PDB file of C-alpha atoms in Angstrom:
ATOM      1  CA  UNK A   2       0.000   0.000   0.000  1.00 84.00           C
ATOM      2  CA  UNK A   3       1.244   3.458  -0.896  1.00 96.00           C
ATOM      3  CA  UNK A   4       0.276   6.308   1.394  1.00 97.00           C
ATOM      4  CA  UNK A   5       0.024  10.003   0.504  1.00 98.00           C
ATOM      5  CA  UNK A   6      -0.476  13.145   2.570  1.00 99.00           C
ATOM      6  CA  UNK A   7      -2.197  16.067   0.828  1.00 99.00           C
ATOM      7  CA  UNK A   8      -2.653  19.551   2.264  1.00 98.00           C
ATOM      8  CA  UNK A   9      -5.216  21.920   0.783  1.00 97.00           C
ATOM      9  CA  UNK A  10      -7.225  18.847  -0.219  1.00 98.00           C
ATOM     10  CA  UNK A  11     -10.721  20.264   0.217  1.00 95.00           C
ATOM     11  CA  UNK A  12     -10.996  21.855  -3.249  1.00 94.00           C
ATOM     12  CA  UNK A  13      -9.221  22.700  -6.493  1.00 94.00           C
ATOM     13  CA  UNK A  14      -5.834  21.139  -7.204  1.00 96.00           C
ATOM     14  CA  UNK A  15      -5.735  19.277  -3.894  1.00 97.00           C
ATOM     15  CA  UNK A  16      -9.126  17.689  -4.520  1.00 98.00           C
ATOM     16  CA  UNK A  17      -8.186  16.682  -8.071  1.00 98.00           C
ATOM     17  CA  UNK A  18      -4.900  15.192  -6.856  1.00 98.00           C
ATOM     18  CA  UNK A  19      -6.629  13.218  -4.109  1.00 98.00           C
ATOM     19  CA  UNK A  20      -9.080  11.720  -6.595  1.00 98.00           C
ATOM     20  CA  UNK A  21      -6.343  10.815  -9.061  1.00 98.00           C
ATOM     21  CA  UNK A  22      -4.190   9.182  -6.381  1.00 97.00           C
ATOM     22  CA  UNK A  23      -7.244   7.230  -5.205  1.00 96.00           C
ATOM     23  CA  UNK A  24      -7.572   5.878  -8.746  1.00 94.00           C
ATOM     24  CA  UNK A  25      -3.915   4.871  -8.562  1.00 94.00           C
ATOM     25  CA  UNK A  26      -4.568   2.937  -5.344  1.00 93.00           C
ATOM     26  CA  UNK A  27      -2.891   5.266  -2.838  1.00 96.00           C
ATOM     27  CA  UNK A  28      -4.302   5.403   0.660  1.00 97.00           C
ATOM     28  CA  UNK A  29      -4.744   9.028   1.661  1.00 98.00           C
ATOM     29  CA  UNK A  30      -4.471  11.440   4.552  1.00 98.00           C
ATOM     30  CA  UNK A  31      -6.277  14.623   3.560  1.00 99.00           C
ATOM     31  CA  UNK A  32      -6.241  17.948   5.318  1.00 98.00           C
ATOM     32  CA  UNK A  33      -7.753  21.356   4.639  1.00 97.00           C
ATOM     33  CA  UNK A  34      -9.584  24.158   6.397  1.00 95.00           C
ATOM     34  CA  UNK A  35     -13.109  23.398   5.191  1.00 95.00           C
ATOM     35  CA  UNK A  36     -14.274  20.369   7.160  1.00 96.00           C
ATOM     36  CA  UNK A  37     -17.447  19.795   5.128  1.00 97.00           C
ATOM     37  CA  UNK A  38     -15.602  19.969   1.801  1.00 97.00           C
ATOM     38  CA  UNK A  39     -12.857  17.736   3.141  1.00 98.00           C
ATOM     39  CA  UNK A  40     -15.390  15.052   4.053  1.00 98.00           C
ATOM     40  CA  UNK A  41     -16.971  15.368   0.603  1.00 98.00           C
ATOM     41  CA  UNK A  42     -13.597  14.836  -1.077  1.00 98.00           C
ATOM     42  CA  UNK A  43     -12.740  11.897   1.194  1.00 97.00           C
ATOM     43  CA  UNK A  44     -16.074  10.230   0.419  1.00 97.00           C
ATOM     44  CA  UNK A  45     -15.520  10.797  -3.307  1.00 97.00           C
ATOM     45  CA  UNK A  46     -12.086   9.162  -3.076  1.00 97.00           C
ATOM     46  CA  UNK A  47     -13.566   6.126  -1.329  1.00 95.00           C
ATOM     47  CA  UNK A  48     -16.191   5.824  -4.055  1.00 95.00           C
ATOM     48  CA  UNK A  49     -13.583   6.167  -6.817  1.00 93.00           C
ATOM     49  CA  UNK A  50     -11.437   3.425  -5.334  1.00 83.00           C
ATOM     50  CA  UNK A  51     -14.422   1.086  -5.109  1.00 82.00           C
ATOM     51  CA  UNK A  52     -15.143   1.651  -8.805  1.00 77.00           C
ATOM     52  CA  UNK A  53     -11.588   0.935  -9.953  1.00 69.00           C
ATOM     53  CA  UNK A  54     -10.938  -2.619 -11.262  1.00 66.00           C
ATOM     54  CA  UNK A  55      -7.964  -3.417  -9.009  1.00 58.00           C
ATOM     55  CA  UNK A  56      -8.859  -7.085  -8.614  1.00 55.00           C
ATOM     56  CA  UNK A  57      -9.091  -9.224  -5.495  1.00 55.00           C
ATOM     57  CA  UNK A  58      -5.389  -8.884  -4.696  1.00 62.00           C
ATOM     58  CA  UNK A  59      -5.437  -5.108  -4.273  1.00 65.00           C
ATOM     59  CA  UNK A  60      -3.883  -3.819  -1.025  1.00 71.00           C
ATOM     60  CA  UNK A  61      -6.031  -2.309   1.734  1.00 79.00           C
ATOM     61  CA  UNK A  62      -7.249   1.201   0.954  1.00 90.00           C
ATOM     62  CA  UNK A  63      -7.957   3.866   3.547  1.00 94.00           C
ATOM     63  CA  UNK A  64      -8.839   7.556   3.440  1.00 97.00           C
ATOM     64  CA  UNK A  65      -8.491   9.651   6.567  1.00 98.00           C
ATOM     65  CA  UNK A  66      -9.362  13.341   6.729  1.00 98.00           C
ATOM     66  CA  UNK A  67      -8.638  15.930   9.389  1.00 98.00           C
ATOM     67  CA  UNK A  68      -9.210  19.668   9.146  1.00 98.00           C
ATOM     68  CA  UNK A  69      -6.664  22.207  10.304  1.00 97.00           C
ATOM     69  CA  UNK A  70      -4.664  25.337   9.562  1.00 97.00           C
ATOM     70  CA  UNK A  71      -1.349  24.401   7.930  1.00 97.00           C
ATOM     71  CA  UNK A  72       0.254  27.611   9.219  1.00 97.00           C
ATOM     72  CA  UNK A  73      -0.665  26.957  12.862  1.00 98.00           C
ATOM     73  CA  UNK A  74       2.174  25.042  14.494  1.00 98.00           C
ATOM     74  CA  UNK A  75      -0.096  23.166  16.907  1.00 98.00           C
ATOM     75  CA  UNK A  76      -2.347  22.067  14.037  1.00 98.00           C
ATOM     76  CA  UNK A  77       0.651  20.968  11.985  1.00 98.00           C
ATOM     77  CA  UNK A  78       1.990  18.881  14.884  1.00 98.00           C
ATOM     78  CA  UNK A  79      -1.417  17.273  15.381  1.00 98.00           C
ATOM     79  CA  UNK A  80      -1.916  16.576  11.688  1.00 98.00           C
ATOM     80  CA  UNK A  81       1.487  14.917  11.383  1.00 98.00           C
ATOM     81  CA  UNK A  82       0.767  12.741  14.434  1.00 98.00           C
ATOM     82  CA  UNK A  83      -2.575  11.714  12.991  1.00 98.00           C
ATOM     83  CA  UNK A  84      -1.038  11.023   9.586  1.00 98.00           C
ATOM     84  CA  UNK A  85       1.692   8.805  11.046  1.00 98.00           C
ATOM     85  CA  UNK A  86      -0.777   6.986  13.288  1.00 97.00           C
ATOM     86  CA  UNK A  87      -2.301   5.453  10.151  1.00 96.00           C
ATOM     87  CA  UNK A  88       0.987   4.594   8.426  1.00 95.00           C
ATOM     88  CA  UNK A  89       4.588   4.949   9.557  1.00 93.00           C
ATOM     89  CA  UNK A  90       5.629   5.304   5.912  1.00 97.00           C
ATOM     90  CA  UNK A  91       4.712   8.308   3.779  1.00 98.00           C
ATOM     91  CA  UNK A  92       5.359   7.556   0.120  1.00 98.00           C
ATOM     92  CA  UNK A  93       4.200  10.949  -1.159  1.00 99.00           C
ATOM     93  CA  UNK A  94       3.527  14.306   0.477  1.00 99.00           C
ATOM     94  CA  UNK A  95       1.782  16.979  -1.574  1.00 99.00           C
ATOM     95  CA  UNK A  96       2.055  20.408   0.066  1.00 99.00           C
ATOM     96  CA  UNK A  97      -0.654  22.191  -1.837  1.00 98.00           C
ATOM     97  CA  UNK A  98      -2.382  24.541   0.622  1.00 96.00           C
ATOM     98  CA  UNK A  99      -2.156  28.184  -0.359  1.00 94.00           C
ATOM     99  CA  UNK A 100      -4.059  31.418  -0.861  1.00 92.00           C
ATOM    100  CA  UNK A 101      -4.023  33.990  -3.631  1.00 87.00           C
ATOM    101  CA  UNK A 102      -4.353  37.376  -1.992  1.00 81.00           C
ATOM    102  CA  UNK A 103      -1.959  40.189  -2.849  1.00 70.00           C
ATOM    103  CA  UNK A 104      -2.606  39.947  -6.586  1.00 75.00           C
ATOM    104  CA  UNK A 105      -3.004  43.683  -7.243  1.00 82.00           C
ATOM    105  CA  UNK A 106      -0.406  46.388  -7.797  1.00 90.00           C
ATOM    106  CA  UNK A 107       2.226  46.522  -5.057  1.00 94.00           C
ATOM    107  CA  UNK A 108       1.299  50.058  -3.967  1.00 94.00           C
ATOM    108  CA  UNK A 109      -2.325  48.973  -3.488  1.00 92.00           C
ATOM    109  CA  UNK A 110      -1.535  46.070  -1.163  1.00 92.00           C
ATOM    110  CA  UNK A 111      -1.568  46.131   2.625  1.00 94.00           C
ATOM    111  CA  UNK A 112       0.616  44.798   5.407  1.00 96.00           C
ATOM    112  CA  UNK A 113      -2.322  42.615   6.450  1.00 94.00           C
ATOM    113  CA  UNK A 114      -2.355  40.990   2.991  1.00 94.00           C
ATOM    114  CA  UNK A 115       1.404  40.494   3.131  1.00 95.00           C
ATOM    115  CA  UNK A 116       1.219  38.796   6.515  1.00 96.00           C
ATOM    116  CA  UNK A 117      -1.713  36.594   5.519  1.00 96.00           C
ATOM    117  CA  UNK A 118      -0.191  35.385   2.246  1.00 96.00           C
ATOM    118  CA  UNK A 119       3.260  34.711   3.682  1.00 97.00           C
ATOM    119  CA  UNK A 120       1.727  32.945   6.675  1.00 97.00           C
ATOM    120  CA  UNK A 121      -0.156  30.390   4.585  1.00 96.00           C
ATOM    121  CA  UNK A 122       1.993  30.103   1.467  1.00 97.00           C
ATOM    122  CA  UNK A 123       5.424  30.107   3.124  1.00 98.00           C
ATOM    123  CA  UNK A 124       5.023  29.297   6.809  1.00 98.00           C
ATOM    124  CA  UNK A 125       2.531  26.531   5.956  1.00 98.00           C
ATOM    125  CA  UNK A 126       5.042  24.849   3.635  1.00 98.00           C
ATOM    126  CA  UNK A 127       7.912  25.367   6.082  1.00 99.00           C
ATOM    127  CA  UNK A 128       6.085  23.808   9.046  1.00 99.00           C
ATOM    128  CA  UNK A 129       5.338  20.639   7.118  1.00 99.00           C
ATOM    129  CA  UNK A 130       8.750  20.406   5.458  1.00 99.00           C
ATOM    130  CA  UNK A 131      10.685  20.483   8.727  1.00 98.00           C
ATOM    131  CA  UNK A 132       8.498  17.655  10.046  1.00 98.00           C
ATOM    132  CA  UNK A 133       8.331  15.571   6.878  1.00 98.00           C
ATOM    133  CA  UNK A 134      12.021  15.617   6.011  1.00 98.00           C
ATOM    134  CA  UNK A 135      13.251  13.697   9.104  1.00 98.00           C
ATOM    135  CA  UNK A 136      10.462  11.114   8.732  1.00 98.00           C
ATOM    136  CA  UNK A 137      11.189  10.499   5.065  1.00 98.00           C
ATOM    137  CA  UNK A 138      14.954  10.500   5.602  1.00 98.00           C
ATOM    138  CA  UNK A 139      14.553   7.710   8.152  1.00 98.00           C
ATOM    139  CA  UNK A 140      12.498   5.626   5.751  1.00 97.00           C
ATOM    140  CA  UNK A 141      15.030   6.295   2.971  1.00 97.00           C
ATOM    141  CA  UNK A 142      12.577   7.085   0.191  1.00 98.00           C
ATOM    142  CA  UNK A 143       9.575   9.195  -0.728  1.00 98.00           C
ATOM    143  CA  UNK A 144       8.485  12.129  -2.847  1.00 99.00           C
ATOM    144  CA  UNK A 145       7.541  15.617  -1.674  1.00 99.00           C
ATOM    145  CA  UNK A 146       5.701  17.806  -4.179  1.00 99.00           C
ATOM    146  CA  UNK A 147       5.068  21.475  -3.431  1.00 99.00           C
ATOM    147  CA  UNK A 148       2.475  23.360  -5.448  1.00 98.00           C
ATOM    148  CA  UNK A 149       4.177  26.569  -6.517  1.00 98.00           C
ATOM    149  CA  UNK A 150       3.366  28.804  -9.500  1.00 97.00           C
ATOM    150  CA  UNK A 151       4.871  30.338 -12.609  1.00 96.00           C
ATOM    151  CA  UNK A 152       4.750  33.464 -10.427  1.00 95.00           C
ATOM    152  CA  UNK A 153       7.501  31.841  -8.362  1.00 96.00           C
ATOM    153  CA  UNK A 154       9.901  31.895 -11.299  1.00 97.00           C
ATOM    154  CA  UNK A 155       8.612  34.854 -13.325  1.00 95.00           C
ATOM    155  CA  UNK A 156       7.346  38.077 -11.782  1.00 93.00           C
ATOM    156  CA  UNK A 157       4.920  40.469 -13.450  1.00 88.00           C
ATOM    157  CA  UNK A 158       3.520  43.985 -13.027  1.00 89.00           C
ATOM    158  CA  UNK A 159       0.888  42.807 -10.509  1.00 88.00           C
ATOM    159  CA  UNK A 160       0.753  40.219  -7.763  1.00 91.00           C
ATOM    160  CA  UNK A 161       3.971  41.202  -5.993  1.00 94.00           C
ATOM    161  CA  UNK A 162       2.960  39.717  -2.633  1.00 95.00           C
ATOM    162  CA  UNK A 163       1.815  36.450  -4.186  1.00 94.00           C
ATOM    163  CA  UNK A 164       5.006  36.347  -6.289  1.00 95.00           C
ATOM    164  CA  UNK A 165       7.113  36.958  -3.189  1.00 96.00           C
ATOM    165  CA  UNK A 166       5.449  34.057  -1.396  1.00 97.00           C
ATOM    166  CA  UNK A 167       6.072  31.679  -4.282  1.00 98.00           C
ATOM    167  CA  UNK A 168       9.674  32.849  -4.752  1.00 98.00           C
ATOM    168  CA  UNK A 169      10.149  32.045  -1.065  1.00 98.00           C
ATOM    169  CA  UNK A 170       8.670  28.588  -1.612  1.00 98.00           C
ATOM    170  CA  UNK A 171      11.126  28.025  -4.464  1.00 98.00           C
ATOM    171  CA  UNK A 172      13.981  28.919  -2.111  1.00 98.00           C
ATOM    172  CA  UNK A 173      12.763  26.537   0.585  1.00 99.00           C
ATOM    173  CA  UNK A 174      12.449  23.692  -1.904  1.00 99.00           C
ATOM    174  CA  UNK A 175      15.828  24.380  -3.531  1.00 98.00           C
ATOM    175  CA  UNK A 176      17.537  24.262  -0.136  1.00 99.00           C
ATOM    176  CA  UNK A 177      15.601  21.145   0.856  1.00 99.00           C
ATOM    177  CA  UNK A 178      16.769  19.423  -2.356  1.00 98.00           C
ATOM    178  CA  UNK A 179      20.363  20.109  -1.351  1.00 98.00           C
ATOM    179  CA  UNK A 180      19.789  18.781   2.171  1.00 98.00           C
ATOM    180  CA  UNK A 181      18.016  15.645   0.923  1.00 98.00           C
ATOM    181  CA  UNK A 182      20.571  14.778  -1.761  1.00 97.00           C
ATOM    182  CA  UNK A 183      21.651  11.163  -1.386  1.00 96.00           C
ATOM    183  CA  UNK A 184      18.912  10.346   1.125  1.00 97.00           C
ATOM    184  CA  UNK A 185      16.578   8.644  -1.334  1.00 97.00           C
ATOM    185  CA  UNK A 186      13.970  11.353  -0.733  1.00 98.00           C
ATOM    186  CA  UNK A 187      12.991  13.551  -3.670  1.00 99.00           C
ATOM    187  CA  UNK A 188      11.387  16.988  -3.644  1.00 99.00           C
ATOM    188  CA  UNK A 189      10.182  19.224  -6.448  1.00 98.00           C
ATOM    189  CA  UNK A 190       7.671  21.882  -7.383  1.00 99.00           C
ATOM    190  CA  UNK A 191       4.806  21.976  -9.833  1.00 98.00           C
ATOM    191  CA  UNK A 192       4.474  25.494 -11.238  1.00 98.00           C
ATOM    192  CA  UNK A 193       1.189  26.132 -13.034  1.00 97.00           C
ATOM    193  CA  UNK A 194       0.059  29.302 -14.732  1.00 93.00           C
ATOM    194  CA  UNK A 195      -3.593  30.276 -14.226  1.00 89.00           C
ATOM    195  CA  UNK A 196      -5.759  27.377 -13.053  1.00 91.00           C
ATOM    196  CA  UNK A 197      -9.564  27.396 -13.284  1.00 87.00           C
ATOM    197  CA  UNK A 198     -10.473  26.650  -9.677  1.00 78.00           C
ATOM    198  CA  UNK A 199     -13.228  28.002  -7.379  1.00 69.00           C
ATOM    199  CA  UNK A 200     -10.708  30.502  -5.980  1.00 63.00           C
ATOM    200  CA  UNK A 201     -11.115  32.891  -8.910  1.00 62.00           C
ATOM    201  CA  UNK A 202     -14.698  33.710  -7.962  1.00 59.00           C
ATOM    202  CA  UNK A 203     -14.255  33.601  -4.185  1.00 58.00           C
ATOM    203  CA  UNK A 204     -13.764  37.173  -2.972  1.00 55.00           C
ATOM    204  CA  UNK A 205     -13.246  35.989   0.600  1.00 58.00           C
ATOM    205  CA  UNK A 206     -10.082  34.166  -0.504  1.00 54.00           C
ATOM    206  CA  UNK A 207      -8.733  37.005  -2.654  1.00 55.00           C
ATOM    207  CA  UNK A 208     -10.424  36.121  -5.934  1.00 56.00           C
ATOM    208  CA  UNK A 209     -12.378  38.292  -8.359  1.00 55.00           C
ATOM    209  CA  UNK A 210     -16.052  39.063  -8.715  1.00 53.00           C
ATOM    210  CA  UNK A 211     -17.906  36.239 -10.540  1.00 54.00           C
ATOM    211  CA  UNK A 212     -17.467  36.683 -14.292  1.00 54.00           C
ATOM    212  CA  UNK A 213     -14.825  39.406 -13.933  1.00 50.00           C
ATOM    213  CA  UNK A 214     -12.067  37.280 -15.462  1.00 66.00           C
ATOM    214  CA  UNK A 215     -12.208  34.922 -18.439  1.00 72.00           C
ATOM    215  CA  UNK A 216     -10.760  31.655 -17.180  1.00 76.00           C
ATOM    216  CA  UNK A 217     -11.964  29.528 -20.103  1.00 78.00           C
ATOM    217  CA  UNK A 218      -8.411  28.986 -21.398  1.00 84.00           C
ATOM    218  CA  UNK A 219      -6.861  28.406 -18.003  1.00 90.00           C
ATOM    219  CA  UNK A 220      -5.445  25.063 -16.962  1.00 94.00           C
ATOM    220  CA  UNK A 221      -7.793  22.741 -15.101  1.00 94.00           C
ATOM    221  CA  UNK A 222      -7.134  21.341 -11.648  1.00 95.00           C
ATOM    222  CA  UNK A 223      -6.942  17.919 -13.320  1.00 96.00           C
ATOM    223  CA  UNK A 224      -4.101  19.166 -15.568  1.00 96.00           C
ATOM    224  CA  UNK A 225      -2.050  20.123 -12.523  1.00 97.00           C
ATOM    225  CA  UNK A 226      -2.977  16.971 -10.605  1.00 98.00           C
ATOM    226  CA  UNK A 227      -1.707  14.835 -13.495  1.00 98.00           C
ATOM    227  CA  UNK A 228       1.720  16.491 -13.239  1.00 98.00           C
ATOM    228  CA  UNK A 229       1.793  16.084  -9.452  1.00 98.00           C
ATOM    229  CA  UNK A 230       1.006  12.377  -9.742  1.00 98.00           C
ATOM    230  CA  UNK A 231       3.567  11.969 -12.522  1.00 98.00           C
ATOM    231  CA  UNK A 232       6.222  13.399 -10.206  1.00 98.00           C
ATOM    232  CA  UNK A 233       5.109  11.043  -7.428  1.00 98.00           C
ATOM    233  CA  UNK A 234       5.419   8.056  -9.758  1.00 97.00           C
ATOM    234  CA  UNK A 235       8.682   8.934 -11.496  1.00 97.00           C
ATOM    235  CA  UNK A 236      11.313   6.246 -11.877  1.00 95.00           C
ATOM    236  CA  UNK A 237      14.062   5.488  -9.390  1.00 94.00           C
ATOM    237  CA  UNK A 238      16.758   6.988 -11.620  1.00 95.00           C
ATOM    238  CA  UNK A 239      15.085  10.350 -12.216  1.00 96.00           C
ATOM    239  CA  UNK A 240      14.680  13.292  -9.868  1.00 97.00           C
ATOM    240  CA  UNK A 241      12.372  15.952 -11.288  1.00 97.00           C
ATOM    241  CA  UNK A 242      13.052  19.328  -9.720  1.00 98.00           C
ATOM    242  CA  UNK A 243      10.270  21.356 -11.352  1.00 98.00           C
ATOM    243  CA  UNK A 244       7.351  20.955 -13.743  1.00 98.00           C
ATOM    244  CA  UNK A 245       6.155  24.188 -15.361  1.00 98.00           C
ATOM    245  CA  UNK A 246       2.651  24.261 -16.846  1.00 96.00           C
ATOM    246  CA  UNK A 247       1.875  27.210 -19.118  1.00 94.00           C
ATOM    247  CA  UNK A 248      -1.517  28.222 -20.497  1.00 90.00           C
ATOM    248  CA  UNK A 249      -1.991  27.629 -24.236  1.00 84.00           C
TER     249      UNK A 249
END
């Protein structure tokens, strides 16, 4: 049985990744802030696995969900304990939780936006990385995938705070790759351009007014999930550092 931890699993890319890994037979530990959505995703993953023709010899499959704030240290500690109580081995960890505030012009942003974005997008990744790395080092294998953005490798005239958070994520991952070299543990980022997720029309999470932006040509959450799963299933002799997904 392979076992995967996914943060930000209650919608969007995290939800799509959870469903795809369920199809691949991974048992899952899912976390996110929205408890009701998290339960919905977990139930969907259970249903997907039941529908897949794995045969009678398929390994046991479990989905566990637990809500929490990835940037709260106490929540992170609890979530890691819960995750490891179901399996001492983590084959894949997808650090996907993030928010998209701070997308306007730099001079129009606020300190409150800066603090909020850095707290979730950077601190949330950091808190899980420093707990996952020792666990995966001890087991001698595993894949960590961090959802970043093209904004983490290419800045633009707007979105300075969001860009800063993703550039910071790139730095954390680059340093972690150096520290994990030779350990058998791999880490990389998936860097999508615009993705058509519910965030775009959720003002409370920093999105736009409904219909204000044409997202018809954006990537889908399934597009990004496919790249995340590909990284998780790469061969023993490859070590993908980054997958960049551009819009057509």
